[in-house]
Structures are given as C-alpha cells and as structure tokens.
XYZ file of C-alpha atoms in Angstrom:
454
model
C 22.268 -24.642 -1.940
C 22.538 -25.762 1.639
C 19.220 -26.682 3.381
C 19.460 -25.108 6.620
C 16.452 -26.387 8.533
C 15.103 -24.394 11.455
C 14.851 -27.849 13.262
C 18.671 -27.491 13.265
C 18.204 -24.790 15.799
C 15.397 -25.880 18.537
C 14.524 -23.507 21.342
C 16.488 -23.089 24.255
C 13.704 -24.619 26.293
C 15.073 -28.151 26.284
C 18.926 -27.026 26.418
C 21.076 -27.036 29.555
C 22.104 -23.580 29.422
C 22.604 -22.379 33.187
C 25.469 -23.439 35.167
C 24.661 -24.438 38.812
C 27.807 -22.293 39.843
C 26.294 -19.102 38.374
C 22.973 -19.443 40.367
C 25.098 -20.418 43.443
C 27.324 -17.287 42.982
C 23.957 -15.363 42.675
C 22.683 -16.933 45.920
C 25.957 -15.938 47.801
C 25.411 -12.432 47.013
C 21.794 -12.639 48.041
C 22.701 -14.246 51.344
C 25.312 -11.431 51.843
C 22.605 -8.712 51.198
C 20.037 -10.357 53.660
C 22.453 -10.694 56.380
C 23.669 -7.187 55.934
C 20.310 -5.893 55.899
C 19.396 -7.792 59.213
C 22.435 -6.369 60.950
C 21.797 -2.867 59.957
C 18.186 -3.062 60.728
C 18.706 -4.351 64.251
C 21.738 -2.475 65.185
C 21.117 0.951 63.537
C 17.432 1.181 63.009
C 17.105 -0.709 66.441
C 14.370 -2.957 65.059
C 13.124 -5.915 66.957
C 13.257 -8.803 64.600
C 13.310 -12.638 64.982
C 16.826 -12.750 64.447
C 17.136 -16.542 65.189
C 14.532 -17.597 62.670
C 15.780 -15.221 60.271
C 19.392 -16.497 60.179
C 18.147 -20.006 60.232
C 16.170 -19.416 56.949
C 19.547 -17.750 55.806
C 21.578 -20.802 57.023
C 19.320 -23.052 54.711
C 20.518 -21.080 51.803
C 24.004 -21.349 52.985
C 23.809 -24.970 53.384
C 22.163 -25.553 49.886
C 25.036 -23.501 48.471
C 27.443 -25.751 50.386
C 25.876 -28.748 49.228
C 25.836 -27.435 45.668
C 29.441 -26.406 45.609
C 31.030 -29.665 47.154
C 28.737 -32.413 45.851
C 28.119 -31.399 42.127
C 30.903 -30.553 39.685
C 31.712 -27.040 38.969
C 30.791 -27.286 35.370
C 27.549 -28.972 35.901
C 24.638 -27.296 33.933
C 21.035 -27.467 35.082
C 18.437 -28.842 32.949
C 14.945 -27.259 32.840
C 13.384 -28.796 35.819
C 16.435 -28.527 38.000
C 16.732 -24.561 37.294
C 13.117 -24.181 37.978
C 13.540 -25.909 41.318
C 16.518 -23.812 42.360
C 14.640 -20.334 41.239
C 11.496 -21.490 43.251
C 13.804 -22.175 46.208
C 14.965 -18.757 46.291
C 11.672 -17.339 46.098
C 10.335 -19.295 48.631
C 13.373 -18.516 50.935
C 12.885 -14.952 50.238
C 9.056 -15.007 50.961
C 9.710 -16.679 54.436
C 12.136 -13.823 55.261
C 9.811 -11.147 54.172
C 6.971 -13.128 56.405
C 9.434 -12.792 59.326
C 10.288 -9.156 58.734
C 6.672 -7.331 58.380
C 5.435 -8.856 54.738
C 4.418 -5.984 52.696
C 5.493 -3.283 55.134
C 8.933 -4.264 54.314
C 10.375 -2.048 51.447
C 12.809 -4.929 50.379
C 9.435 -6.883 49.397
C 10.369 -5.789 45.690
C 12.863 -8.058 45.454
C 10.537 -10.993 44.780
C 10.530 -9.743 41.365
C 14.299 -10.932 40.764
C 13.519 -14.899 40.529
C 10.893 -13.828 37.891
C 13.506 -11.757 35.880
C 15.867 -14.684 36.166
C 13.281 -17.301 35.063
C 12.166 -15.242 32.177
C 15.833 -14.817 30.711
C 16.998 -18.497 31.064
C 13.919 -20.765 31.204
C 10.827 -21.639 29.044
C 7.563 -19.594 28.642
C 5.607 -22.102 30.801
C 8.147 -22.229 33.641
C 8.217 -18.347 33.553
C 4.507 -18.158 34.040
C 4.374 -20.684 36.973
C 7.289 -18.831 38.615
C 5.289 -15.523 38.010
C 2.086 -16.811 39.447
C 3.953 -18.083 42.577
C 5.433 -14.784 42.991
C 2.122 -12.819 43.028
C 0.587 -15.693 45.255
C 3.452 -15.107 47.718
C 3.025 -11.224 47.839
C -0.713 -11.544 47.958
C -0.291 -13.721 51.223
C 2.146 -11.523 52.815
C -0.529 -8.777 52.561
C -2.394 -10.590 55.285
C -0.047 -13.203 56.880
C 3.310 -11.724 58.330
C 4.986 -11.008 61.703
C 4.571 -7.445 62.844
C 7.778 -5.112 62.252
C 8.503 -3.832 65.852
C 11.208 -1.402 67.422
C 12.830 -2.412 70.652
C 10.380 0.108 72.376
C 7.540 -2.078 71.179
C 6.104 -0.045 68.507
C 4.662 -1.487 65.548
C 6.021 0.006 62.106
C 3.143 -0.075 59.572
C 2.525 1.635 56.450
C -0.986 3.034 55.630
C -3.201 0.527 53.830
C -3.527 2.348 50.714
C 0.422 2.528 50.384
C 0.577 -1.122 51.051
C -2.171 -1.787 48.691
C -0.181 0.278 45.936
C 3.012 -1.596 46.648
C 1.373 -4.879 46.247
C -0.122 -3.507 42.780
C 3.537 -2.241 41.598
C 4.903 -5.657 42.519
C 2.279 -7.390 40.470
C 2.771 -5.022 37.581
C 6.598 -5.531 37.752
C 6.339 -9.269 37.827
C 4.229 -9.179 34.551
C 5.850 -6.418 32.750
C 9.250 -7.455 33.543
C 8.696 -10.927 32.850
C 7.285 -10.217 29.480
C 9.833 -7.739 28.642
C 12.805 -9.936 29.615
C 11.143 -12.865 27.846
C 10.691 -10.879 24.614
C 14.368 -9.672 24.834
C 15.676 -13.039 25.425
C 13.885 -14.604 22.766
C 14.983 -11.855 20.304
C 18.688 -12.312 20.980
C 18.471 -16.137 20.935
C 16.560 -16.071 17.509
C 19.009 -13.738 15.997
C 21.956 -15.885 17.321
C 20.487 -19.117 15.815
C 19.734 -17.405 12.598
C 23.298 -15.967 12.305
C 24.512 -19.206 13.050
C 22.485 -20.476 10.118
C 23.815 -18.007 8.113
C 27.393 -18.762 8.956
C 27.077 -22.514 8.123
C 25.332 -21.655 4.977
C 28.157 -19.423 3.993
C 30.701 -22.004 5.059
C 29.184 -24.642 2.915
C 29.127 -22.562 0.073
C 32.693 -21.561 0.562
C 33.523 -25.336 0.660
C 32.070 -25.941 -2.594
C 33.702 -23.073 -4.138
C 36.960 -24.299 -2.803
C 36.068 -27.826 -3.971
C 35.032 -26.543 -7.537
C 38.707 -25.161 -7.643
C 40.361 -28.378 -6.814
C 38.246 -30.163 -9.381
C 39.065 -27.635 -12.160
C 42.650 -27.708 -11.424
C 42.564 -31.524 -11.346
C 40.554 -31.558 -14.563
C 43.018 -28.938 -16.445
C 46.160 -31.122 -15.102
C 44.428 -34.583 -16.239
C 43.028 -33.456 -19.719
C 46.473 -33.908 -21.378
C 46.867 -37.597 -19.952
C 43.356 -38.634 -20.602
C 43.559 -37.391 -24.196
C 46.835 -39.208 -24.783
C 45.293 -42.557 -23.340
C 42.429 -42.126 -25.492
C 44.358 -41.382 -28.703
C 46.605 -44.400 -27.890
C 44.046 -46.826 -27.256
C 42.249 -45.648 -30.345
C 45.143 -46.448 -32.561
C 45.783 -49.738 -30.640
C 42.068 -50.718 -31.544
C 42.632 -49.818 -35.103
C 46.015 -52.211 -35.218
C 44.171 -55.071 -33.631
C 41.571 -55.702 -35.954
C 42.864 -59.375 -36.394
C 42.857 -59.738 -32.533
C 39.438 -59.148 -31.270
C 40.234 -60.045 -27.646
C 42.928 -57.437 -27.298
C 41.034 -54.789 -29.805
C 38.011 -55.271 -26.988
C 40.475 -54.496 -24.337
C 41.777 -51.322 -26.160
C 38.407 -50.004 -26.611
C 37.501 -50.646 -22.840
C 40.499 -48.583 -22.059
C 39.285 -45.659 -24.576
C 35.688 -45.741 -23.106
C 37.056 -45.477 -19.480
C 39.028 -42.451 -20.263
C 36.174 -40.963 -21.755
C 34.324 -41.574 -18.469
C 36.829 -40.176 -16.624
C 36.762 -37.087 -18.817
C 32.799 -36.753 -18.281
C 33.118 -37.249 -14.765
C 35.696 -34.522 -14.095
C 33.773 -32.151 -16.615
C 30.579 -32.737 -14.608
C 32.150 -32.141 -11.197
C 34.112 -29.001 -12.369
C 31.362 -27.351 -14.216
C 31.101 -24.767 -11.550
C 34.753 -23.521 -12.199
C 35.940 -24.432 -15.734
C 39.123 -22.517 -15.323
C 41.090 -20.726 -12.518
C 39.995 -17.462 -13.567
C 36.333 -18.262 -13.353
C 36.741 -19.316 -9.893
C 37.556 -15.867 -8.739
C 35.647 -13.372 -11.158
C 32.898 -13.841 -13.788
C 30.628 -11.899 -15.894
C 27.737 -10.663 -14.076
C 25.095 -12.677 -16.323
C 27.281 -15.732 -15.707
C 27.209 -15.431 -12.062
C 23.495 -14.925 -11.895
C 22.712 -17.932 -14.255
C 25.075 -20.181 -12.073
C 23.229 -19.004 -8.880
C 19.925 -20.157 -10.524
C 21.112 -23.242 -12.070
C 19.927 -25.683 -9.492
C 16.328 -24.535 -9.825
C 16.359 -24.594 -13.631
C 14.714 -27.973 -13.790
C 12.242 -27.812 -11.036
C 9.189 -27.642 -13.087
C 8.997 -23.886 -13.426
C 10.360 -21.899 -16.157
C 13.105 -19.382 -15.344
C 13.502 -16.538 -17.978
C 16.402 -14.054 -17.872
C 16.539 -10.621 -19.083
C 19.916 -9.079 -19.152
C 20.754 -5.744 -20.552
C 22.328 -2.144 -19.828
C 20.416 0.942 -18.379
C 19.970 3.950 -20.435
C 20.300 4.404 -24.230
C 24.016 4.343 -24.134
C 24.782 0.624 -23.452
C 27.523 0.106 -21.045
C 29.872 -3.091 -21.422
C 28.752 -5.949 -19.166
C 30.713 -5.755 -15.857
C 32.800 -8.590 -14.420
C 32.056 -9.182 -11.052
C 33.780 -10.699 -8.058
C 32.456 -14.565 -7.835
C 32.091 -14.375 -4.084
C 30.264 -17.306 -2.229
C 28.005 -15.067 -0.138
C 26.703 -13.527 -3.323
C 25.943 -16.917 -5.066
C 24.222 -18.141 -2.249
C 22.222 -15.204 -1.439
C 20.905 -15.087 -4.884
C 20.407 -18.846 -4.977
C 18.274 -18.654 -1.751
C 16.058 -15.811 -3.262
C 15.673 -17.731 -6.561
C 14.575 -21.007 -4.812
C 11.887 -18.862 -3.088
C 10.620 -17.469 -6.262
C 10.426 -20.920 -7.926
C 8.728 -22.268 -4.667
C 6.007 -20.068 -4.794
C 5.620 -19.264 -8.616
C 2.776 -20.766 -10.508
C 4.541 -21.118 -13.936
C 7.134 -18.588 -14.430
C 10.299 -16.663 -12.611
C 11.853 -13.660 -14.216
C 15.546 -12.859 -13.347
C 16.162 -9.396 -14.601
C 19.694 -7.812 -14.545
C 20.527 -4.410 -15.387
C 23.659 -2.488 -14.853
C 24.991 1.334 -15.559
C 28.195 2.871 -14.919
C 27.186 3.605 -11.239
C 24.824 0.499 -10.204
C 24.065 -3.115 -10.614
C 20.386 -3.980 -10.065
C 18.830 -7.578 -9.952
C 15.264 -8.069 -9.895
C 13.601 -11.373 -9.082
C 9.862 -11.867 -9.941
C 7.649 -14.513 -9.939
C 3.644 -15.068 -11.038
C 2.684 -16.441 -7.693
C 0.433 -15.049 -5.102
C 2.969 -12.381 -3.906
C 4.161 -11.400 -0.460
C 1.309 -11.184 2.385
C 0.920 -7.356 2.638
C 0.838 -7.533 6.527
C 4.190 -9.152 6.401
C 6.315 -7.171 3.812
C 7.630 -4.818 6.328
C 8.969 -7.960 8.533
C 10.487 -10.019 5.454
C 14.128 -10.589 6.266
C 13.571 -11.225 10.277
C 14.622 -14.701 11.164
C 12.159 -17.508 12.356
C 8.994 -15.517 10.948
C 5.729 -17.493 10.845
C 2.166 -16.393 10.037
C -0.235 -17.187 12.599
C -3.331 -19.286 11.425
C -2.045 -19.360 7.781
C -3.472 -21.860 5.675
C -1.001 -24.115 3.790
C 0.154 -22.884 0.485
C -1.327 -24.950 -2.441
C 1.948 -24.442 -4.567
C 4.203 -25.695 -1.647
C 2.466 -28.303 0.361
C 3.898 -29.033 3.698
C 5.766 -25.966 3.708
C 5.893 -23.906 7.017
C 7.647 -20.967 6.316
C 10.028 -19.580 9.073
C 11.811 -16.947 7.122
C 15.054 -18.250 7.741
C 16.136 -18.443 3.876
C 14.945 -14.928 3.248
C 17.118 -13.950 6.403
C 20.113 -15.770 5.309
C 19.879 -14.352 1.653
C 19.381 -10.749 3.070
C 22.254 -10.963 5.529
C 24.670 -12.626 2.854
C 24.012 -9.889 0.219
C 24.027 -6.892 2.566
C 27.437 -8.180 3.736
C 28.426 -7.808 -0.287
C 27.190 -4.174 0.121
C 23.695 -4.746 -1.596
C 20.429 -3.031 -0.740
C 17.404 -5.171 -0.797
C 13.840 -4.321 -1.380
C 10.953 -6.625 -0.920
C 7.385 -5.656 -2.542
C 4.907 -7.034 -4.895
C 4.826 -6.579 -8.669
C 2.254 -5.865 -11.498
C 4.040 -7.433 -14.402
C 3.847 -10.200 -13.412
C 1.542 -9.884 -10.507
C 3.692 -11.743 -7.721
C 6.501 -11.305 -5.495
C 9.363 -9.063 -6.528
C 12.775 -8.673 -4.938
C 15.191 -5.968 -6.003
C 18.941 -6.524 -5.063
C 21.327 -3.405 -5.850
C 24.886 -2.934 -5.476
C 27.170 0.096 -6.079
C 29.246 -0.884 -9.085
C 32.419 -0.422 -6.906
C 31.071 -2.852 -4.527
C 31.329 -6.174 -6.593
C 32.864 -5.189 -10.032
C 36.169 -6.281 -10.897
C 38.686 -3.406 -11.405
C 42.640 -3.285 -11.576
C 42.457 -2.264 -7.756
C 40.630 -5.156 -6.789
C 43.522 -7.437 -7.364
C 41.118 -10.331 -8.576
C 43.456 -11.124 -11.572
C 43.224 -14.898 -12.313
C 45.380 -17.383 -10.644
C 47.794 -17.736 -13.695
C 48.925 -20.490 -15.775
C 48.447 -24.180 -14.053
C 51.750 -25.719 -13.617
C 52.369 -29.531 -13.748
C 52.443 -31.324 -10.382
C 55.830 -32.440 -9.244
C 56.044 -35.351 -6.970
C-alpha cells in the first residue's frame, strides 16, 4: 500500500504561485480604467479635478509596471512577501487617487475591495487579514480626509452623510465577506486538487506494482523449467560424487542456489501466480489479497464469505483492477489501525450485487463526523490523541483516496457505526455487472506463456 502523507501536499502559503506578469497585466487594465475615468469626468461631466496630481499617481503605477516588465524575467513568480507588497502598492495607489477625487463621495471607492479579493485568492490567510485591515483603515480615513469633488463652476459635490456612512459600511462588509468567501472557495479548490493528486499517485503506484507482479510472474514461469533442470542435475551430480567431497560440495551449492532463486521468484510473484490471475480473480481472493499486508499487524482479521439468499449463487470472478485493490486496502488499514482486537471483512454476493462490509471493534466513527467522512484533509479540532493509534493525526486523506478509487470502479460507499461488533462499519457495494467478469468484458487470460527468443 502506498503511504501518501499529507505533508507531501503543503499548503500554498509558501509556494510561488503568482506570476509577476499576471499582476502587471491586471495593473495595466487598472491604469487604463483610471485614466479613462479621469478623462471622462473632466471632459463630459465637467469636474474640476487635480489632473496633474492624479496622473502623477497613475504615472507611478506605469513606472512600476515598466520596471517589472524590463527588469524581471517574464516567467518570474512572486514569493508570498513580494506578492503582498504588490497588492499593498496597488491598494495605496487607489487610496491616493480616491483622496484626490472626493474620497467616499467618489462612487469608485468600492474598487478598494479588489486587492482584498486578489489577496484572499492568492496569498495566505495572515496576509489576507492584513490587506483587509488596511482596506478598512483606508476607507475610514477617506471618510474624513479627502479633497472636495468640485465642478468647473465651483460647486462642491457631496453625498449626504447617511449615504456616505452607508457606503463605508457596505465597503467594510464587502471586504470581510468577499475576503472570507474567496478564501474558503480557493481553499476548497486547492484541497481537492491536492487530494486528487494524492489519489492519482496512489493509483499509479498500485498500477506499477500490478505491472511488476505480472513481469515477475512471467519470469518465474519461464525460469521454472531451467531452475528445475539445474536442481535435478546438481542433485544427480552430488549423488555420483560421493568419493569426491570437494566436487560434491560444489554440486550441492549449485542446488541450494537454484532453490534460493526459486524461493525469491515465488516470493516476488505471489501477487500474481499466473497470467490469468493478473487480470481477474475470484472475489474472495481479491478481498484477501487487499487485506494481506495487514494480516500480521497484531489484530485478527476474520473473513466471512457467502452468497445472499437461500439459493446460493456461484462466487463471481471479478476484474482485478488496481483501484479496487488499493481502495479496499486503505479501508482495511483504517479498520486495523483503530480496532481493539478484531476486524471482520464480510463479503456477500447475489445475482445482482456484490457487497463488502468492513467492521472493527474500535470506538467507531465520531458521530459529528460521519457526514463528512470521505472529504480530504479533514481534521477534528481539539481531538485527543487516539490511544489505539498513538501519534496519529488524521487528515481524512486515506478514506478520500479509497472512496474516490472505489467510486471510480462503480461502487457505492456507506460509513456508519455498527452494533455487532460495536465499532466502525464501512459498506462497499457494486452492481454485479460493474466488476464481474463476463464473456463481454474481454477479460480472458493472457494465454499460454511462450519462450523468450533472443
């Protein structure tokens, strides 16, 4: 079984996710929008603005973009601190522009929320909180400190205080809500992406092990005859060399080494003893193979196999797919980890469905988490260490991988707590047609092995 640790998928806080080119491109759009708004305000709405100072502030953004474009490589990715400085620069530049154009009387003040959303989507939670607090501080200062918004006739444009206060409240709420909302959505996406990556790694490893088992099985089959010949010949030589102890010892050494080669190949190829078994296997053999790595871990694993109903149905032969083996192995590992003494693996089949139940005599699933089982990177807050699994901090990744792989094979999974024994109970159920071997599946054996030709 592959051991995919959550540490293999660290949070995105320390990663250089954002390209500098992306932020400079967004800033070019902001510069174009700011310049267009100033031109329209002066020429169409006849506002008396400090155009020189406003375009000076915009020019600072233009200069920073030119420096970023010509000094740094186009593929440069920003670290956490660098990206935070870029977002803060954009926010302060916007704050200065709002100061020059009426402060909270300017309807474009809502744009102060933009950098907060960018921070929530790309930066760490601490950086997002800092940017959000800075945005609230800026709009609070703009409530009192700003240049008046005038027309060319000298008339001061000022919204009523109640609307200005309402605008401030709306911006504060938007900063908090959009920051939290964007943060949660991005975290969900990243978590699912990391978990799916772990699933693919686990499946790829299981597939490689299956392929390796096939190669080893074929090698064992092909080498069986020459090894048997070497063993027989060396035994006969040893019998004929009773009067030559030195040569007889060499013959016995050859026989022992042939036996050793046979045992090594048998051990390496026990996952696939013949070509036919590599593609399909009896249901009970598949289940026992999935449980095999955990049989000698100090807990007793009991198997119960049988047909449903009074009219027994012949045990189905199923496709020996890596995702099924790995998924069941993860579930059985989870049961063995948390069981006190015994794990029961019960297999039932009928002419329509195949059902597998994995039960342990441990404490069972926490009732408040049953509805969330199968989600990746799931952690109980304030949970005490489990005495049956010391040092374990569950992240839910193993159950997620198992659930994803088994559902990929057409299975339905149910997580609950049983009564006999009173512990965790996981039920996996497939439609018979989903994994059973039929003539239509084309899952026939690989055929007779042929000698290698060199």
